[in-house]
XYZ file of N, CA, C and O in Angstrom:
428
model
N 7.954 -7.383 15.650
C 8.868 -8.212 15.007
C 9.006 -7.373 13.325
O 8.341 -6.634 13.071
N 10.377 -7.312 13.328
C 10.677 -6.403 12.281
C 10.718 -7.282 10.422
O 11.114 -8.316 10.916
N 10.228 -6.477 9.812
C 10.377 -7.288 8.567
C 11.602 -7.018 7.622
O 12.165 -5.710 7.383
N 12.493 -7.979 7.686
C 13.676 -7.650 6.836
C 13.653 -7.962 5.181
O 13.093 -8.503 4.982
N 13.868 -6.583 5.051
C 13.519 -6.138 3.222
C 14.465 -7.268 2.603
O 14.113 -7.317 1.165
N 15.289 -8.505 2.795
C 16.450 -9.005 2.283
C 16.023 -10.704 2.576
O 16.645 -11.369 1.999
N 14.936 -10.778 3.037
C 14.346 -11.740 3.502
C 13.435 -12.291 2.559
O 13.243 -13.355 2.492
N 13.123 -11.397 1.495
C 12.298 -12.024 0.425
C 12.710 -11.859 -0.893
O 13.009 -10.594 -1.076
N 11.754 -12.511 -1.636
C 11.831 -12.416 -2.966
C 11.275 -11.949 -3.592
O 9.775 -11.726 -3.704
N 11.389 -10.325 -3.826
C 10.345 -9.416 -4.582
C 9.573 -10.119 -5.560
O 8.366 -9.372 -5.610
N 9.898 -10.899 -6.608
C 9.170 -11.469 -7.577
C 8.221 -12.222 -7.196
O 7.028 -12.301 -7.623
N 8.729 -13.043 -6.116
C 7.389 -13.758 -5.305
C 6.285 -12.970 -4.589
O 5.016 -13.187 -4.585
N 6.922 -12.220 -4.045
C 5.728 -11.295 -3.112
C 5.003 -10.424 -4.244
O 3.850 -10.335 -4.490
N 5.493 -9.979 -5.119
C 4.863 -9.280 -6.384
C 3.765 -10.243 -6.889
O 2.555 -10.125 -7.300
N 4.127 -11.465 -6.904
C 2.929 -12.689 -7.586
C 1.968 -12.881 -6.576
O 0.978 -13.215 -6.560
N 2.073 -12.837 -5.267
C 1.427 -13.212 -3.759
C 0.678 -12.144 -4.109
O -0.543 -12.183 -3.721
N 1.070 -10.815 -4.415
C -0.343 -9.922 -4.183
C -1.294 -9.959 -5.507
O -2.323 -9.646 -5.559
N -1.071 -10.786 -6.278
C -1.770 -11.356 -7.347
C -2.875 -12.741 -7.141
O -3.581 -12.872 -7.645
N -2.738 -13.429 -6.002
C -3.224 -14.379 -5.811
C -4.639 -14.296 -5.326
O -5.006 -13.549 -5.082
N -5.227 -15.433 -5.744
C -6.678 -15.805 -5.738
C -6.792 -15.674 -3.920
O -7.903 -15.382 -3.578
N -5.926 -16.107 -3.061
C -6.385 -16.314 -1.574
C -5.859 -14.576 -1.191
O -4.914 -14.177 -1.251
N -7.140 -14.174 -0.318
C -6.994 -12.855 0.217
C -6.036 -13.023 1.127
O -5.444 -11.909 1.239
N -5.787 -13.763 1.882
C -4.745 -13.984 2.954
C -3.472 -13.847 2.696
O -2.339 -12.843 2.971
N -2.982 -14.399 1.084
C -1.740 -14.249 0.921
C -1.573 -12.825 -0.116
O -0.379 -12.051 0.094
N -2.775 -12.245 -0.484
C -2.662 -10.942 -1.187
C -2.256 -9.831 0.382
O -1.657 -8.772 -0.111
N -3.032 -10.211 1.518
C -2.858 -9.236 2.547
C -1.648 -9.167 2.858
O -0.804 -7.984 2.907
N -0.941 -10.500 3.156
C 0.578 -10.453 3.641
C 1.627 -9.768 2.707
O 2.212 -9.449 3.112
N 1.143 -10.152 1.236
C 2.123 -9.965 0.475
C 1.945 -7.657 0.059
O 3.281 -7.360 0.559
N 1.056 -7.428 0.319
C 1.000 -5.957 0.838
C 1.533 -5.480 2.005
O 2.454 -4.634 1.991
N 1.550 -6.605 3.265
C 2.371 -6.238 4.169
C 3.860 -6.143 4.212
O 4.639 -5.195 4.333
N 4.031 -7.171 3.544
C 5.712 -7.125 3.379
C 6.478 -6.303 2.070
O 7.397 -5.805 2.086
N 5.315 -5.653 1.243
C 5.795 -4.700 0.231
C 6.222 -3.584 0.679
O 6.978 -2.837 0.193
N 5.337 -2.899 1.875
C 6.154 -1.921 2.587
C 7.361 -1.816 3.053
O 7.929 -0.738 3.171
N 8.030 -2.954 2.887
C 9.311 -2.837 3.513
C 10.606 -3.336 2.197
O 11.341 -3.250 2.849
N 9.827 -3.182 1.211
C 10.836 -3.509 0.032
C 10.916 -2.074 -0.580
O 10.307 -0.933 -0.888
N 12.399 -1.944 -1.084
C 12.840 -0.668 -1.665
C 12.801 -1.080 -2.834
O 13.886 -1.489 -3.847
N 11.632 -0.996 -3.554
C 11.579 -1.136 -5.037
C 10.308 -0.879 -5.718
O 9.254 -0.818 -5.486
N 10.483 -0.003 -6.759
C 9.374 0.858 -7.255
C 8.628 0.001 -7.863
O 7.257 -0.005 -7.818
N 8.521 -1.232 -7.951
C 7.336 -2.094 -8.627
C 6.541 -2.493 -7.475
O 5.413 -2.723 -7.526
N 6.916 -2.373 -5.995
C 5.947 -2.496 -5.020
C 4.967 -1.346 -4.912
O 3.541 -1.521 -4.524
N 5.289 0.057 -5.055
C 4.598 1.238 -5.416
C 3.171 0.864 -6.458
O 2.089 1.276 -5.857
N 3.658 0.165 -7.698
C 2.338 -0.154 -8.370
C 1.382 -1.059 -7.939
O -0.018 -0.735 -8.117
N 2.227 -2.342 -7.332
C 1.415 -3.135 -7.045
C 0.539 -2.881 -5.722
O -0.555 -2.731 -5.521
N 0.931 -1.972 -4.615
C 0.107 -1.774 -3.906
C -0.811 -0.497 -4.194
O -2.176 -0.723 -3.213
N -0.390 -0.069 -4.989
C -1.754 1.251 -5.539
C -3.001 0.479 -6.118
O -3.767 0.879 -5.934
N -2.501 -0.073 -6.843
C -3.655 -1.772 -7.494
C -4.711 -2.139 -6.221
O -5.298 -2.452 -6.180
N -3.245 -2.579 -5.279
C -4.240 -3.348 -4.044
C -5.480 -2.268 -3.368
O -6.133 -3.034 -2.516
N -4.979 -1.194 -3.782
C -6.071 -0.241 -2.794
C -7.433 -0.553 -3.303
O -8.316 0.032 -2.829
N -7.565 -0.800 -4.302
C -8.744 -1.322 -5.187
C -9.189 -2.555 -5.038
O -10.192 -3.089 -5.378
N -8.469 -3.550 -4.240
C -8.720 -4.961 -3.971
C -9.923 -5.150 -3.327
O -10.895 -4.454 -2.725
N -10.821 -6.376 -3.738
C -12.183 -6.533 -3.483
C -12.296 -6.976 -1.969
O -13.230 -6.806 -1.191
N -10.977 -6.857 -1.142
C -11.096 -7.992 0.118
C -10.387 -6.307 0.885
O -9.547 -5.765 0.901
N -11.498 -6.316 1.911
C -10.860 -4.866 3.047
C -9.400 -5.260 3.813
O -8.924 -4.300 3.675
N -9.128 -6.387 4.198
C -8.039 -6.224 4.368
C -6.956 -6.169 3.625
O -5.709 -5.900 4.290
N -6.657 -6.400 2.259
C -5.738 -5.950 1.507
C -5.647 -4.967 1.522
O -4.842 -4.141 1.314
N -6.661 -4.258 1.264
C -7.020 -2.601 1.012
C -6.192 -1.953 2.028
O -5.521 -0.984 2.184
N -6.407 -2.265 3.459
C -6.007 -1.946 4.607
C -4.382 -1.984 4.563
O -3.682 -1.253 4.878
N -4.125 -3.324 4.187
C -2.680 -3.667 4.352
C -1.700 -2.730 3.338
O -0.724 -1.968 3.543
N -2.686 -2.330 1.947
C -1.889 -1.813 1.199
C -1.797 0.079 1.911
O -0.823 0.450 1.348
N -2.790 0.280 1.920
C -2.814 1.738 2.618
C -1.996 2.063 3.890
O -1.384 2.894 3.695
N -1.585 1.080 4.285
C -0.765 1.267 5.665
C 0.538 0.943 5.283
O 1.459 1.632 5.681
N 0.970 -0.031 4.255
C 2.231 0.022 3.533
C 2.854 1.198 2.610
O 4.041 1.374 2.720
N 1.849 1.575 1.947
C 2.042 2.760 1.220
C 3.114 4.020 1.963
O 3.638 4.618 1.130
N 2.625 4.150 3.224
C 3.366 4.994 4.136
C 4.907 4.984 3.974
O 5.709 6.013 4.276
N 5.473 3.888 3.596
C 6.754 4.086 3.419
C 7.425 4.443 2.309
O 8.958 4.199 1.744
N 6.589 4.949 0.830
C 7.126 5.222 -0.238
C 6.581 6.847 -0.379
O 5.878 7.231 -0.393
N 7.681 7.830 -0.385
C 7.615 9.375 -0.023
C 7.844 9.460 -1.800
O 8.417 9.992 -2.302
N 6.529 9.349 -2.459
C 6.140 9.953 -3.487
C 4.853 10.601 -3.815
O 4.136 10.104 -3.393
N 4.791 11.556 -4.949
C 3.648 11.971 -5.067
C 2.272 10.935 -5.886
O 1.363 11.226 -5.638
N 2.829 9.864 -6.330
C 1.766 9.376 -6.904
C 1.033 8.416 -5.774
O 0.267 8.097 -5.906
N 2.214 7.948 -4.751
C 1.691 7.557 -3.674
C 0.605 8.219 -2.684
O -0.558 7.730 -2.326
N 1.156 9.622 -2.827
C -0.121 10.423 -2.277
C -1.352 10.691 -2.499
O -2.596 10.628 -2.081
N -1.237 10.780 -3.948
C -2.268 10.777 -4.612
C -3.397 9.768 -4.644
O -4.746 9.641 -4.637
N -2.796 8.368 -5.066
C -3.635 7.151 -4.587
C -4.356 7.271 -2.951
O -5.283 6.551 -2.989
N -3.201 7.730 -1.920
C -4.043 7.727 -0.764
C -5.050 8.571 -0.522
O -5.940 8.176 0.094
N -4.833 9.643 -1.370
C -6.272 11.051 -1.118
C -7.553 9.979 -1.724
O -8.384 10.156 -1.234
N -7.078 9.195 -2.921
C -8.255 8.425 -3.478
C -8.960 7.556 -2.477
O -10.144 7.349 -2.204
N -8.111 6.920 -1.755
C -8.326 5.888 -0.884
C -9.090 6.627 0.277
O -9.753 5.930 0.944
N -9.136 7.691 0.495
C -9.979 8.210 1.355
C -11.408 8.054 1.374
O -12.321 8.064 2.516
N -12.008 7.920 -0.023
C -13.573 7.489 -0.381
C -13.679 6.314 -0.368
O -14.968 5.675 -0.643
N -12.618 5.499 0.739
C -13.061 4.071 0.360
C -14.336 3.844 1.484
O -14.331 4.561 2.381
N -15.124 2.578 0.973
C -16.307 2.392 1.916
C -16.062 1.849 2.809
O -17.066 2.314 3.933
N -14.770 1.339 3.495
C -14.642 0.845 4.652
C -14.128 2.070 5.534
O -12.825 2.769 4.855
N -14.374 2.430 6.316
C -14.091 3.656 7.634
C -12.389 3.055 7.815
O -11.495 4.020 7.807
N -11.875 1.748 8.282
C -10.480 1.462 8.590
C -9.523 1.538 7.577
O -8.612 2.112 7.677
N -10.170 1.309 6.416
C -9.040 1.603 5.097
C -8.781 3.257 4.911
O -7.695 3.556 4.780
N -9.846 4.016 5.078
C -9.922 5.368 4.885
C -8.998 6.109 6.511
O -7.987 7.168 5.874
N -9.224 5.393 7.328
C -8.330 5.748 8.500
C -7.118 5.340 8.132
O -5.757 6.199 8.402
N -6.645 4.213 7.420
C -5.193 3.926 7.379
C -4.869 4.769 6.060
O -3.311 5.119 6.406
N -5.298 5.512 5.398
C -5.010 6.179 4.032
C -4.610 7.675 4.961
O -3.189 8.199 4.592
N -5.211 7.894 6.008
C -5.043 9.206 6.887
C -3.965 8.961 7.513
O -2.884 9.928 7.169
N -3.548 8.135 8.344
C -2.416 7.647 8.902
C -0.977 7.772 7.791
O 0.157 8.292 8.348
N -1.343 7.197 6.548
C -0.417 6.846 5.867
C -0.229 8.311 5.257
O 1.090 9.071 4.907
N -0.987 9.295 4.727
C -1.059 10.464 4.615
C 0.199 11.758 5.598
O 0.821 12.472 4.929
N -0.477 11.621 6.740
C 0.356 12.108 7.730
C 1.648 11.919 7.512
O 2.647 12.738 7.863
N 2.234 10.635 7.378
C 3.447 10.338 7.400
C 4.305 10.813 6.100
O 5.170 11.067 6.473
N 3.394 10.975 5.120
C 3.937 11.714 4.079
C 4.556 13.208 4.110
O 4.940 13.614 3.347
N 3.643 13.564 5.132
C 3.868 15.070 5.383
C 3.348 16.099 4.072
O 2.539 16.073 3.421
N 4.311 16.808 3.315
C 4.124 17.716 2.402
C 3.582 17.230 1.449
O 2.908 17.641 0.415
N 3.892 15.841 0.732
C 3.582 15.103 -0.492
C 1.964 15.198 -0.340
O 1.375 15.519 -1.231
N 1.612 15.446 0.929
C -0.223 14.667 0.907
C -0.711 16.325 0.480
O -1.753 16.294 -0.235
N -0.218 17.136 0.837
C -0.697 18.631 0.538
C -0.438 18.889 -1.141
O -1.843 19.370 -1.275
N 0.681 18.369 -1.584
C 0.669 18.719 -3.065
C 0.019 17.977 -3.749
O -0.655 18.126 -4.600
N -0.504 16.256 -2.905
C -1.358 15.605 -3.570
C -2.874 16.320 -3.681
O -3.498 15.808 -4.716
N -3.144 17.141 -2.863
C -4.996 17.567 -2.931
C -4.949 18.715 -3.507
O -5.696 19.452 -3.751
N -3.592 19.493 -3.940
C -3.646 20.896 -4.607
C -4.021 20.586 -5.946
O -3.607 19.453 -6.456
N -4.919 21.804 -6.561
C -5.338 21.412 -7.808
C -4.038 21.497 -8.859
O -3.138 22.206 -8.501
């Protein structure tokens, strides 16, 4: 199933990622990965610190779609997540980001 980036109101999805319901936050994180909006980046980076593993996992996976150094640096930090699957998703996303990943770990 393909997520159509025009099928969602970005403001509604940004509200959803702040929801008290973890399922709503998780689905919002998944959808934000398909949105061409810089606000999605900030929301997903914040979601990497969510208390719920599934939200962090969705955020780490969704961030692969945003090719910028801020994202790469956040994903490098996510490598230290207490949950192995979140760290693995961060690795997968960093691989997708390619050269930006190297720049994120250089001093």
